[in-house]
Structure formats: structure tokens, C-alpha cells
XYZ file of C-alpha atoms in Angstrom:
675
model
C 103.012 105.159 95.395
C 103.318 102.884 92.364
C 100.973 102.560 89.435
C 97.242 102.164 89.889
C 96.520 98.454 90.157
C 93.172 96.820 89.519
C 92.965 93.252 88.284
C 89.264 93.616 87.555
C 88.105 91.173 90.201
C 88.659 90.026 93.755
C 91.337 87.347 93.602
C 90.948 83.978 95.315
C 93.787 81.471 95.331
C 97.309 81.327 96.680
C 100.768 79.818 96.677
C 101.107 76.829 94.361
C 104.212 74.670 93.957
C 103.720 72.364 90.953
C 107.485 71.742 90.743
C 107.045 69.459 93.768
C 104.588 67.338 91.805
C 106.214 66.947 88.387
C 106.335 63.170 88.834
C 102.554 63.132 89.292
C 100.974 64.651 86.155
C 97.608 63.244 87.169
C 97.750 65.306 90.376
C 98.473 68.497 88.436
C 95.420 67.833 86.268
C 93.342 67.032 89.323
C 94.418 70.323 90.874
C 92.868 72.258 88.001
C 89.521 70.566 88.573
C 89.701 71.204 92.307
C 90.648 74.841 91.780
C 87.597 75.440 89.649
C 85.406 73.676 92.189
C 86.732 75.929 94.987
C 86.230 79.033 92.820
C 89.967 79.679 92.619
C 90.869 82.311 90.015
C 94.541 82.987 90.876
C 97.701 81.196 91.971
C 101.182 82.424 92.868
C 103.972 80.468 91.184
C 107.737 80.114 91.193
C 108.537 81.445 94.646
C 111.174 78.822 95.480
C 111.791 77.375 92.024
C 115.295 78.588 91.200
C 116.834 75.101 91.340
C 114.229 73.951 88.800
C 114.569 77.018 86.588
C 118.394 76.974 86.567
C 119.522 73.496 87.693
C 123.102 74.256 86.628
C 124.804 77.594 86.196
C 123.725 79.041 82.870
C 121.375 76.140 82.076
C 117.785 77.388 82.037
C 114.629 75.271 81.975
C 111.528 77.427 81.926
C 109.354 75.333 79.628
C 107.733 73.416 82.486
C 106.683 76.707 84.067
C 105.190 77.943 80.805
C 103.227 74.717 80.423
C 101.784 75.135 83.918
C 100.864 78.781 83.307
C 99.304 77.934 79.950
C 97.128 75.219 81.495
C 96.083 77.515 84.330
C 95.151 80.286 81.914
C 93.142 77.859 79.793
C 91.150 77.212 82.966
C 90.632 80.940 83.689
C 93.205 81.065 86.470
C 95.695 83.937 86.403
C 99.175 83.952 87.897
C 101.198 86.200 90.157
C 104.654 85.080 89.047
C 107.395 85.163 91.649
C 111.038 85.883 91.163
C 112.817 82.907 92.796
C 115.378 84.884 94.774
C 114.181 83.951 98.269
C 116.137 80.679 98.036
C 119.227 80.255 95.873
C 120.260 76.897 94.352
C 122.980 74.855 96.008
C 125.434 75.174 93.119
C 125.513 78.940 93.553
C 126.530 78.837 97.208
C 129.214 76.234 96.530
C 130.799 78.192 93.678
C 130.213 81.687 95.090
C 130.264 81.530 98.911
C 130.084 85.336 99.082
C 126.347 85.087 98.384
C 125.798 83.541 101.835
C 125.061 85.801 104.759
C 127.347 86.642 107.642
C 125.695 87.060 111.045
C 126.302 89.831 113.577
C 129.058 87.762 115.221
C 130.845 87.828 111.823
C 130.289 84.114 111.119
C 129.392 83.131 107.559
C 126.406 80.815 107.239
C 126.534 77.441 105.557
C 124.263 76.776 102.599
C 120.717 76.085 103.711
C 117.288 77.343 104.635
C 115.946 80.364 102.734
C 116.684 84.118 102.833
C 120.307 83.159 103.394
C 121.800 85.577 100.897
C 123.573 88.907 100.818
C 121.736 91.790 99.137
C 125.052 93.591 98.554
C 126.895 90.747 96.802
C 127.626 91.673 93.144
C 127.509 87.980 92.269
C 124.068 87.493 93.801
C 122.786 90.636 92.147
C 124.074 89.516 88.763
C 122.601 86.031 89.118
C 119.315 87.651 90.151
C 119.401 89.938 87.129
C 119.964 86.993 84.794
C 117.164 84.765 86.112
C 114.702 87.673 86.334
C 115.557 88.658 82.770
C 114.909 85.117 81.557
C 111.530 85.048 83.297
C 110.567 88.465 81.964
C 111.524 87.594 78.404
C 109.324 84.512 78.469
C 106.313 85.887 80.354
C 106.215 89.640 79.697
C 103.413 89.232 77.161
C 101.643 86.220 78.621
C 97.995 87.179 79.273
C 97.864 84.836 82.241
C 100.659 86.585 84.158
C 99.106 89.597 85.871
C 101.852 90.672 88.269
C 105.336 90.042 89.610
C 105.688 88.741 93.148
C 109.213 89.908 94.012
C 111.030 87.266 96.084
C 109.306 86.278 99.331
C 109.015 87.862 102.772
C 112.122 90.029 102.596
C 113.944 90.200 105.902
C 117.180 89.604 107.736
C 120.545 91.265 107.479
C 124.099 90.484 106.429
C 127.283 91.676 108.162
C 129.821 90.481 105.573
C 132.779 92.624 104.401
C 130.772 93.720 101.352
C 127.931 94.944 103.554
C 130.356 96.635 105.944
C 131.858 98.580 103.060
C 128.412 99.504 101.766
C 127.370 100.620 105.253
C 130.462 102.817 105.561
C 129.591 104.421 102.252
C 126.002 104.961 103.416
C 127.207 106.582 106.657
C 129.735 108.789 104.855
C 127.109 109.941 102.375
C 124.689 110.775 105.185
C 127.084 112.648 107.479
C 129.835 113.875 105.167
C 132.402 114.497 107.887
C 133.666 112.628 110.914
C 132.825 115.626 113.071
C 129.150 115.385 112.132
C 129.147 111.612 112.566
C 130.732 111.747 116.017
C 128.296 114.439 117.101
C 125.250 112.572 115.773
C 126.180 109.301 117.453
C 127.481 111.005 120.623
C 130.689 108.997 120.359
C 132.283 110.903 123.220
C 130.391 108.361 125.327
C 132.796 105.646 126.534
C 135.568 106.986 124.217
C 133.903 105.663 121.071
C 135.154 108.500 118.856
C 135.818 107.619 115.205
C 139.034 108.837 113.557
C 138.162 107.329 110.162
C 135.053 106.158 108.342
C 136.941 102.882 107.825
C 136.436 102.218 111.545
C 132.640 102.093 111.195
C 131.248 98.602 111.790
C 127.706 97.322 112.101
C 126.429 96.565 115.625
C 127.690 93.264 116.998
C 127.537 91.255 120.230
C 131.332 91.096 119.881
C 131.644 94.824 119.313
C 129.460 97.903 119.587
C 125.788 97.973 120.501
C 125.693 100.847 122.985
C 125.697 103.690 120.442
C 121.988 104.086 119.778
C 122.607 106.326 116.778
C 124.701 103.544 115.229
C 121.993 100.976 115.937
C 119.342 103.188 114.336
C 121.410 103.953 111.264
C 122.253 100.279 110.775
C 118.550 99.423 110.737
C 117.945 102.254 108.269
C 120.773 100.954 106.099
C 119.301 97.434 106.134
C 115.963 98.862 104.972
C 117.634 100.969 102.274
C 119.809 98.089 101.065
C 116.800 95.778 100.929
C 114.748 98.385 99.057
C 117.638 98.846 96.639
C 117.703 95.103 96.018
C 113.951 95.136 95.338
C 114.521 97.962 92.847
C 117.295 95.894 91.264
C 114.954 92.939 90.851
C 112.212 95.085 89.336
C 114.664 96.876 87.028
C 115.744 93.553 85.538
C 112.109 92.763 84.743
C 111.431 96.218 83.303
C 114.636 96.244 81.225
C 113.478 92.998 79.638
C 110.122 94.546 78.739
C 107.894 93.188 81.523
C 105.411 95.885 82.573
C 103.113 93.920 84.892
C 102.803 95.547 88.345
C 105.088 94.379 91.147
C 104.709 93.676 94.850
C 106.543 92.245 97.845
C 104.734 90.264 100.518
C 105.112 91.882 103.921
C 104.657 90.316 107.347
C 102.732 90.789 110.592
C 104.263 93.168 113.141
C 107.631 92.875 111.398
C 110.160 95.457 112.559
C 113.224 94.269 110.659
C 112.325 96.660 107.839
C 110.540 99.989 107.653
C 107.778 98.972 105.247
C 106.634 102.557 104.717
C 109.858 103.167 102.752
C 108.713 100.666 100.120
C 105.639 102.714 99.171
C 107.388 104.210 96.138
C 109.338 101.060 95.254
C 106.495 98.635 94.512
C 103.217 99.061 92.661
C 100.979 97.521 95.308
C 101.300 96.285 98.875
C 100.610 92.690 99.819
C 101.055 90.865 103.092
C 100.903 87.484 104.820
C 98.315 87.198 107.597
C 98.511 84.388 110.163
C 96.541 85.352 113.299
C 96.354 82.926 116.219
C 92.566 82.591 116.111
C 90.952 80.982 119.181
C 94.038 81.544 121.382
C 92.443 84.638 122.884
C 88.885 85.802 122.417
C 88.255 86.224 118.695
C 87.295 89.841 119.367
C 90.855 90.530 120.585
C 92.493 88.779 117.637
C 90.192 90.541 115.191
C 91.117 93.967 116.537
C 94.842 93.199 116.374
C 94.539 91.805 112.857
C 92.439 94.756 111.749
C 95.207 97.148 112.740
C 97.733 95.183 110.695
C 95.407 95.322 107.684
C 95.095 99.078 108.150
C 98.869 99.501 108.405
C 99.279 97.732 105.075
C 96.493 99.719 103.424
C 97.862 103.001 104.758
C 101.344 102.489 103.292
C 100.055 103.473 99.851
C 96.571 104.686 100.786
C 94.961 102.262 98.349
C 93.741 98.652 98.243
C 96.261 95.996 99.246
C 96.356 92.270 98.550
C 96.169 89.517 101.140
C 98.957 87.358 99.700
C 99.006 84.535 102.236
C 96.674 83.193 104.899
C 96.086 79.718 106.231
C 92.920 77.819 105.311
C 93.235 75.634 108.425
C 96.221 75.463 110.811
C 99.815 76.571 110.419
C 102.679 74.321 111.515
C 105.212 76.938 112.628
C 103.326 78.610 115.469
C 103.620 77.181 118.987
C 100.290 75.355 118.640
C 98.675 74.284 115.360
C 95.106 75.324 116.123
C 92.428 74.566 113.549
C 90.125 77.345 112.474
C 86.672 76.519 113.740
C 83.852 76.340 111.176
C 83.045 79.830 109.889
C 86.277 81.417 111.096
C 88.020 81.262 107.713
C 85.239 83.220 106.038
C 85.062 85.772 108.860
C 88.830 86.324 108.728
C 88.881 86.474 104.938
C 86.054 88.989 104.698
C 87.692 91.075 107.407
C 90.662 91.492 105.063
C 88.347 92.563 102.244
C 86.528 94.971 104.553
C 89.814 96.651 105.478
C 90.840 97.120 101.855
C 92.131 93.843 100.444
C 91.220 92.961 96.884
C 92.201 89.337 97.395
C 92.020 86.347 99.695
C 95.010 84.121 98.987
C 96.360 81.131 100.882
C 99.508 79.294 101.665
C 99.351 76.665 100.366
C 97.198 75.278 97.572
C 98.392 71.665 97.864
C 100.089 70.375 100.994
C 103.763 69.527 100.543
C 104.790 65.904 101.161
C 108.042 66.594 102.967
C 110.337 69.071 104.717
C 109.447 71.797 107.175
C 106.072 72.826 105.739
C 104.589 69.374 105.166
C 102.037 69.866 107.947
C 101.179 73.470 107.123
C 97.506 73.819 106.260
C 96.440 73.775 102.628
C 93.383 73.895 100.415
C 94.139 70.316 99.295
C 95.662 68.121 102.004
C 97.607 64.845 101.853
C 94.375 62.905 101.510
C 93.953 64.687 98.200
C 90.184 64.966 97.999
C 87.697 67.802 97.712
C 85.339 66.329 100.312
C 87.155 67.752 103.332
C 85.871 70.330 105.785
C 88.671 72.748 104.895
C 88.001 72.469 101.164
C 84.329 73.203 101.779
C 85.256 76.243 103.903
C 87.531 77.538 101.124
C 84.768 77.026 98.577
C 82.390 79.090 100.725
C 84.925 81.919 100.766
C 85.180 81.732 96.983
C 81.408 81.926 96.649
C 81.250 84.925 99.005
C 83.941 86.753 97.039
C 82.065 86.217 93.776
C 79.070 88.022 95.290
C 81.303 90.897 96.421
C 83.075 91.510 93.109
C 81.911 95.110 92.727
C 83.774 96.004 95.930
C 87.027 95.436 94.027
C 89.101 98.595 93.680
C 87.169 100.622 96.248
C 88.944 102.708 98.892
C 88.706 102.933 102.696
C 88.432 106.688 103.341
C 89.383 107.673 106.892
C 88.858 110.841 108.902
C 90.884 109.503 111.840
C 94.546 108.534 111.918
C 96.923 106.958 114.419
C 100.685 107.448 114.200
C 102.717 104.231 114.118
C 106.330 104.816 113.136
C 108.810 101.954 112.772
C 111.921 104.125 113.139
C 110.411 105.566 116.297
C 109.740 102.027 117.516
C 113.365 101.058 116.885
C 114.490 103.976 119.033
C 111.895 103.427 121.784
C 112.807 99.769 122.177
C 116.544 100.536 122.244
C 116.363 103.554 124.551
C 117.721 101.971 127.779
C 115.050 103.547 129.980
C 112.693 104.629 131.391
C 111.390 101.090 131.815
C 113.557 98.259 130.542
C 110.919 95.782 131.711
C 108.809 97.048 128.812
C 107.438 100.333 127.528
C 104.886 98.515 125.315
C 105.026 100.727 122.249
C 102.789 98.542 120.077
C 100.206 98.176 122.855
C 100.230 101.946 123.333
C 99.505 102.486 119.641
C 96.720 99.922 119.765
C 94.785 101.741 122.483
C 93.608 104.802 120.501
C 93.331 102.664 117.358
C 90.979 100.253 119.092
C 89.022 103.088 120.670
C 88.299 104.643 117.278
C 87.528 101.287 115.668
C 85.008 100.466 118.400
C 83.062 103.468 117.102
C 82.902 101.957 113.609
C 85.309 104.602 112.294
C 87.818 103.861 109.531
C 91.355 104.533 110.756
C 94.537 105.137 108.783
C 97.726 103.973 110.512
C 100.458 106.279 109.250
C 104.037 107.149 110.112
C 105.597 110.533 110.771
C 106.487 111.087 107.112
C 102.824 111.023 106.062
C 100.658 114.081 105.536
C 98.001 114.940 108.122
C 95.829 116.658 105.525
C 92.262 115.390 105.330
C 92.047 114.041 108.870
C 89.769 115.465 111.537
C 91.397 113.733 114.497
C 94.920 112.332 114.893
C 96.312 110.286 117.791
C 100.088 110.177 118.275
C 101.077 107.592 120.904
C 104.610 107.657 122.327
C 106.267 109.664 119.551
C 109.634 109.440 121.305
C 111.712 110.148 118.180
C 110.786 113.131 116.040
C 111.254 112.778 112.294
C 112.199 115.891 110.351
C 109.223 118.166 109.712
C 106.719 116.234 111.814
C 106.193 118.836 114.520
C 105.472 121.458 111.864
C 102.779 119.212 110.404
C 101.253 118.787 113.865
C 101.392 122.521 114.518
C 99.602 123.320 111.262
C 97.076 120.523 111.794
C 96.013 121.845 115.197
C 96.230 125.510 114.209
C 93.823 124.853 111.332
C 91.208 123.156 113.498
C 92.377 119.576 113.962
C 91.866 117.548 117.133
C 95.180 116.076 118.266
C 96.005 113.531 120.973
C 99.585 113.047 122.202
C 100.750 110.638 124.894
C 103.565 110.486 127.428
C 107.208 109.909 126.372
C 106.935 112.026 123.229
C 109.257 114.543 121.613
C 112.301 113.270 123.513
C 115.020 112.674 120.868
C 115.970 113.616 117.325
C 116.515 111.222 114.409
C 119.918 110.096 115.704
C 118.508 109.456 119.191
C 120.128 112.551 120.692
C 118.073 113.989 123.542
C 116.623 117.430 122.949
C 117.748 120.262 125.178
C 115.456 122.970 126.485
C 112.396 120.926 127.365
C 110.023 118.348 125.934
C 107.879 117.579 124.027
C 110.367 119.307 121.746
C 108.934 121.993 119.468
C 105.425 121.197 120.707
C 105.411 122.703 124.200
C 103.397 125.699 122.986
C 100.988 123.491 121.027
C 100.474 121.176 124.014
C 100.587 123.933 126.622
C 102.945 122.189 129.053
C 106.506 121.046 129.666
C 107.374 117.517 130.717
C 109.348 117.491 133.962
C 109.971 113.821 134.818
C 108.708 110.340 134.003
C 108.178 107.633 136.607
C 108.608 103.968 135.769
C 106.238 101.742 137.736
C 107.054 98.198 138.807
C 104.945 95.324 137.494
C 101.740 95.277 139.525
C 102.139 98.877 140.671
C 99.496 101.370 139.567
C 98.226 104.900 139.911
C 94.974 106.434 138.720
C 93.635 109.448 136.919
C 90.834 111.335 138.641
C 88.693 113.746 136.592
C 88.842 117.384 137.549
C 85.469 118.933 138.463
C 83.932 120.592 135.398
C 86.723 119.296 133.156
C 86.388 120.212 129.448
C 85.652 116.612 128.372
C 83.031 116.106 131.092
C 84.780 112.938 132.269
C 83.330 111.457 135.442
C 85.079 108.105 135.907
C 88.535 107.458 137.343
C 90.867 105.191 135.361
C 93.920 103.183 136.371
C 97.356 103.656 134.846
C 100.542 101.596 135.050
C 104.077 101.225 133.656
C 104.824 104.925 132.987
C 103.546 108.151 134.542
C 104.802 111.448 133.148
C 104.849 114.550 135.326
C 104.070 117.760 133.433
C 103.940 121.446 134.272
C 101.089 123.247 132.479
C 101.539 126.691 130.994
C 98.391 127.299 128.960
C 96.902 123.787 129.144
C 93.751 123.003 131.138
C 93.904 120.030 133.474
C 91.418 117.282 132.590
C 92.548 114.628 135.101
C 95.025 114.465 137.970
C 97.000 111.613 139.509
C 95.379 110.045 142.544
C 98.373 108.986 144.610
C 102.142 108.915 145.139
C 104.196 112.077 145.572
C 102.637 113.451 142.384
C 99.108 113.120 143.730
C 97.129 116.042 142.284
C 99.498 116.695 139.371
C 98.082 116.612 135.788
C 97.447 113.174 134.304
C 95.606 114.512 131.243
C 95.463 117.987 129.717
C 93.824 119.987 126.945
C 95.231 123.038 125.198
C 93.474 125.307 122.713
C 95.869 126.220 119.906
C 94.671 128.218 116.932
C 91.392 126.772 115.718
C 92.096 123.312 117.130
C 92.774 121.501 120.370
C 95.699 119.414 121.582
C 95.059 116.766 124.238
C 97.713 114.896 126.205
C 97.434 111.559 128.007
C 100.299 111.633 130.510
C 100.358 107.989 131.635
C 99.815 104.458 130.373
C 96.090 104.328 131.072
C 93.791 101.358 130.690
C 91.781 100.913 127.495
C 88.617 102.306 129.084
C 90.033 105.814 129.251
C 90.908 105.759 125.570
C 87.450 104.425 124.703
C 85.756 107.330 126.460
C 88.206 110.039 125.427
C 88.442 109.012 121.762
C 84.656 108.861 121.500
C 84.453 112.430 122.751
C 87.283 113.581 120.474
C 85.652 111.985 117.427
C 82.392 113.732 118.278
C 84.195 117.030 118.785
C 85.990 116.623 115.459
C 82.763 115.810 113.623
C 83.882 112.380 112.421
C 81.056 110.580 110.595
C 79.740 107.387 112.168
C 77.585 105.197 109.937
C 76.435 102.949 112.797
C 75.647 105.029 115.874
C 76.103 102.324 118.510
C 78.519 99.498 117.755
C 78.267 96.560 120.197
C 81.421 95.202 121.808
C 83.127 92.705 119.494
C 81.436 93.978 116.333
C 83.509 95.598 113.583
C 82.075 98.206 111.212
C 84.280 99.061 108.235
C 83.430 101.068 105.131
C 84.755 100.897 101.573
C 83.813 103.460 98.935
C 83.875 103.350 95.139
C 84.759 106.305 92.934
C 81.079 106.801 92.072
C 80.253 107.334 95.760
C 78.800 103.880 96.447
C 79.567 102.743 99.978
C 79.910 99.168 101.199
C 79.529 98.887 104.967
C 80.905 95.619 106.372
C 79.415 94.668 109.734
C 81.166 91.676 111.328
C 80.456 89.956 114.623
C 83.562 88.388 116.186
C 81.750 87.392 119.380
C 80.975 83.744 120.059
C 77.267 84.495 120.243
C 74.751 86.469 118.201
C 74.549 90.173 118.989
C 71.751 92.696 118.548
C 72.801 95.707 116.493
C 70.785 98.560 115.020
C 71.855 99.153 111.425
C 70.887 102.148 109.234
C 69.167 99.962 106.639
C 66.967 102.830 105.440
C 70.022 104.572 103.974
C 72.183 101.472 103.554
C 70.026 98.444 102.660
C 71.363 94.962 103.306
C 73.281 93.829 100.213
C 74.928 90.596 101.384
C 74.007 88.430 104.373
C 70.831 88.271 106.418
C 69.712 90.722 109.102
C 66.827 90.416 111.554
C 68.046 92.909 114.129
C 70.883 90.623 115.139
C 74.089 89.359 113.553
C 75.241 85.802 114.161
C 78.557 84.690 115.608
C 81.425 85.181 113.111
C 78.939 86.351 110.495
C 79.258 89.240 108.060
C 76.567 91.574 106.763
C 77.369 94.023 103.979
C 75.229 97.133 103.541
C 75.271 99.164 100.344
C 74.282 102.773 99.751
C 75.531 106.334 99.318
């Protein structure tokens, strides 16, 4: 999980590109004054600077970077120094075309854009090693350089001959024999049998994409190859004596990589957060963003760093919507509430040209500090200064929701039961949101994570079972845990081969039923769940369901709800099974949010999950951080567009930051403090 990282303060700053302003020394000096005015204490440097650092092969010019870092440090601004590998210089692509990526159609890209490089290429790896070594040698002992920002927003894949050979080696190492490979990928389908490992190719629109085991393993290979490249970058820094902690900046809802596999590669997690505020109700956006924060925090189970956010409007989303007054602070403090020890922006000064010239910035083209956005940023800086003692605290959780990227890959490639959409992410969000509406901290973990320490665990649509997961579930329930499983779970193994003998595989005794069939519903079609009289959860309301309805045959499970129509009218729509000291609940259809809100509230109560605020109004978030000495910081945030009355436990947790008169204003934050 990397080394323990604590920079001693909440960081406020962001991505800074002084190389674009070398012809304007007066602007660089002005920036320092503006940074201090906005309470900026950190900047990220060097992310796309390779052409400035090595303008010709073997010719290195790092002095300008040292001068910038020295001046920043003199002004009490520290640096997260990037390796420049997200965009290679033009000379490299011209001399070594192998560094450029090949797409799935086997076409090599021209030079251009960013992230257009092959992680397998020995040339690119060697050039990366050299430039990283040069940076480490110069800045390993610089007091102003606090961490290494490895490349930028890793993603994408390469299908070049080098990557094909590496993939074949990966496959051969995993399966050992052709017999095992052919069995795992079910290559008897459509006569796809392999006679040699040399025949293995990555998925392609011109070739194979129907072998789901191949598709899954290719995605795993891309993650492993990317992680190996990150390790390569970090090794170059370490070999040169640089010991500052390292990170990569991850992205929202990104499924090109399995981020959980980077937990042991980097020292701390960081991510780039660009919600579309004001597109939907802010309460909806806040809940979605909160889950992404919790995913990032849960990867290493420790504070993360908000590496990028926009102080005003982006320029790459479909509409460049300005943040309304107060929204920047609400969004920034939400990140801190969920475990971030920073609020960082892209970008510090707005670029004059190219594709990000209209992306929001702390300092815009006008170049003054008397703008609305600059004032909003300054308010965030002032708020963070008052919250400094929160730095380093944890977000302990007694509830967890399973979100597994490899499972998502398989679900979304399954070819059934509903190609019009099975809505995996939305299914995960339902129990997450239900728990969060109670003011409960929630970890968002994958199947490889331990279930120890949780009182209640929700597992939505666990279609693909990772090795050992069912045993963890069995032990969790047997020892008293409260477990919630949904439809379309326990269907396939890790190579997407369907289990024989009944599903949910290896959990039929824990759940107390066997799945018989699953019905895909057309858009607009619906069924409903009707509570059984005297059901164990004391449910009284009926709830609608859509998209997917699973038909199950109980063995030991009690029926909580039944379907209200169609040929399966009266069959179980929700069940409960007592197993050992715990209970296993099953939601058999894609029910509306209201069912999850009621059921998860009852499960949290049954599990004995602590709730600091007894009644949380709709649209209000309650999130708790806790220091090692037991001090708790309870963030109460109102994402409604109007003030809301809320009863807070101020006797035990007095108001520490913000004002409270029985209500909390629109987009306002109150922080309580106590033990």
C-alpha cells in the first residue's frame, strides 16, 4: 500500500506550466505574488516539459526548472515534480517510430497529441529511464520537491508487434499449456482453437473480439503492462537516489485500467475530478462524485490527493458551464471530507494557445487577481488553512460496497441478458447512495479486498467471481456480518466461463436459493416487488423494478418480497437467509432507489452501524474523518439549492468551522469536532 505519506498540511495549488511563459519573466514573478494572495502552497511542475528538458537527443536543460523550483520554495510553495513521459518530444518519434502506438486495427499512429507511446518499447523505456534519472539526480535532495507525479493520466493501449509478443508471453506464463488456454477461453466456439501461442493476438475489429476470455485477459495485460511501466519510472528515480513518495493521477469512472492493482505500486493515490456541476441537481452530482472519492480512498485505505479540479469551467466537456458562486468551495471541501489532503487545480495560469487555452484557471488571460474565480479560489485557500488539523486523518467505515473493475469488464462484454444495458455502475450506486443518505462512511472495494472490520457489505451484480471471494463472503456472514447480494451474481469464473451446477456459484447455501432464469425487460417495461405479510424486514411499500428480473427457487431462504405480475407473479423478488451468526439478503431485480433506501437503512440498523447524525435530510452529506488520537471531524454539507433544517449532535460534537442556527445554507459546509 506504499509508504505512509503526510506532507504536514493540506495542499492548495495545482498544475503550473512556466515553460509556456519563459519569454515573460515579469509574468512568472507576478504569478508568485498571486499564488501567495490565493493562499497557494503547492504546484505541480514538468508534466509536459520533455521537449524543454531534452530539446535534442542527449542534450539536457534542467537549469530553468531548478530556477523555478528555487523561486517557488523561497516563497513557501512546494512542488510535486512530474516525470514528463505523458508526451514525448518530436525528435524521438521521428528517430524511433517504434515508440508510437499502434491501434487495434494495427495502424501505427503519427506523431502527435499525448499518451501516444508504447509502454513495451525498449527505446521508450530507455529514454524514460534517462530523463527520470536526470531529474532525480538534480532534485532528489531539493527541500522544495515533496513528491514525484509519475507521468499524467495513464491510459490507452498499444497493439504493436512488441506488445503482441509481450502479450503472448503474458498468456503463456498464465496458462502454461495450450490445452489450458483453449479450455479457459472456450476456443472450441466457432473453431477458434489455438495450435500455438504464436497465434495469440490482441482483440481487433479486423480479427477476434468474440472470445470473452481473450478480451478480459487483454485488459488485464494492459493494466499489468501499464503498472510495470509505472514501476519502471519509479525505479529510475529510486536508483538515482530520489526517495520522495510517488503517485499517478487517476481519472473519473475510468475503466481502461484496474486502478486497484496500483495500490502496491505507488505511495499514494491521487485523482482528477471534473464533475458536471449544475447539469443535474447538485445533489445528484455530489452523490456521484462522493462515490468516486470513496473509490480512490478505498484503493489504499488512506488519505488520497485531489490532483486536478477546475476552478471555473472546463473546455473539453460538451458544455463549458461555470461553477456558480460557492460551488467551488462546496466541491473542494467535499473532497477533503471524503479523505483528500489536498485541493489542486488544472490549471494555475491559463494557456494562450492550443487545445486547453479556454480551460478554466486560477489566473485567466486577463491576468489579474480581481476576478470572481480568483476570489473563489482564495476563499478555498482560507478554508483549508482553518482545516489544517484534519490533514492525515482517516475515514473509518463500517459499511462497504463491492465495485470490481474486472467484473465490470466481464459484465459489459457478456452478450446478454440485456444488450440494451445492464447498468452495472448504476447498480453499484444504489446501495452506496442508500448508505450515504444515512450519513454513514462507505468503503468502495473490489473482490480482492478483505471484508474484515465491516458490519454490512453490499455486493451488486457480482457476475464474475474472483478467486477466494466466495470464501470471504461465507466467513463474513458466518461470523455475524450482514450481506446484501443482487441479481446476476456468481455466474462466471475469472475467464468468463459459466459455472455449472447452479448459481450464485458457491453461495447457494449462504443465500438459501438457486437462480433459475433471468428476464430482460424492454425499455419502459416494469414489474414490482410486493412485500410479503409479516416479512422479516417489516417492509410495507411496493417498489417498481425494471431492466432485469431474476427468478429464484428458495431452499432455506425466507421470502421478503414477491413479483407482482407477469408469469412469475408471486415468485420471490427479495429474500433473506440466516447463515451462521449472520444474514444474507438478496435483491432479485433492478429495483428503484427507494427500495435500497429502505432496505439499507434497516440493514445498517440490524448490523449496528454507528450514525452520528440520526436524521440526514435529502441532499445533505454527512462524512466523518478521524485522527489517530480519536478526534473526529464531522463534515455536514448541503448540496440543495436552498437552506435545510438539520438537527446536529452539537452537545457531543460542537461546531468547529462554519455557522449553525438549526439550518445549513445552500452549498455550505459545517464541520463538527469531537470524540
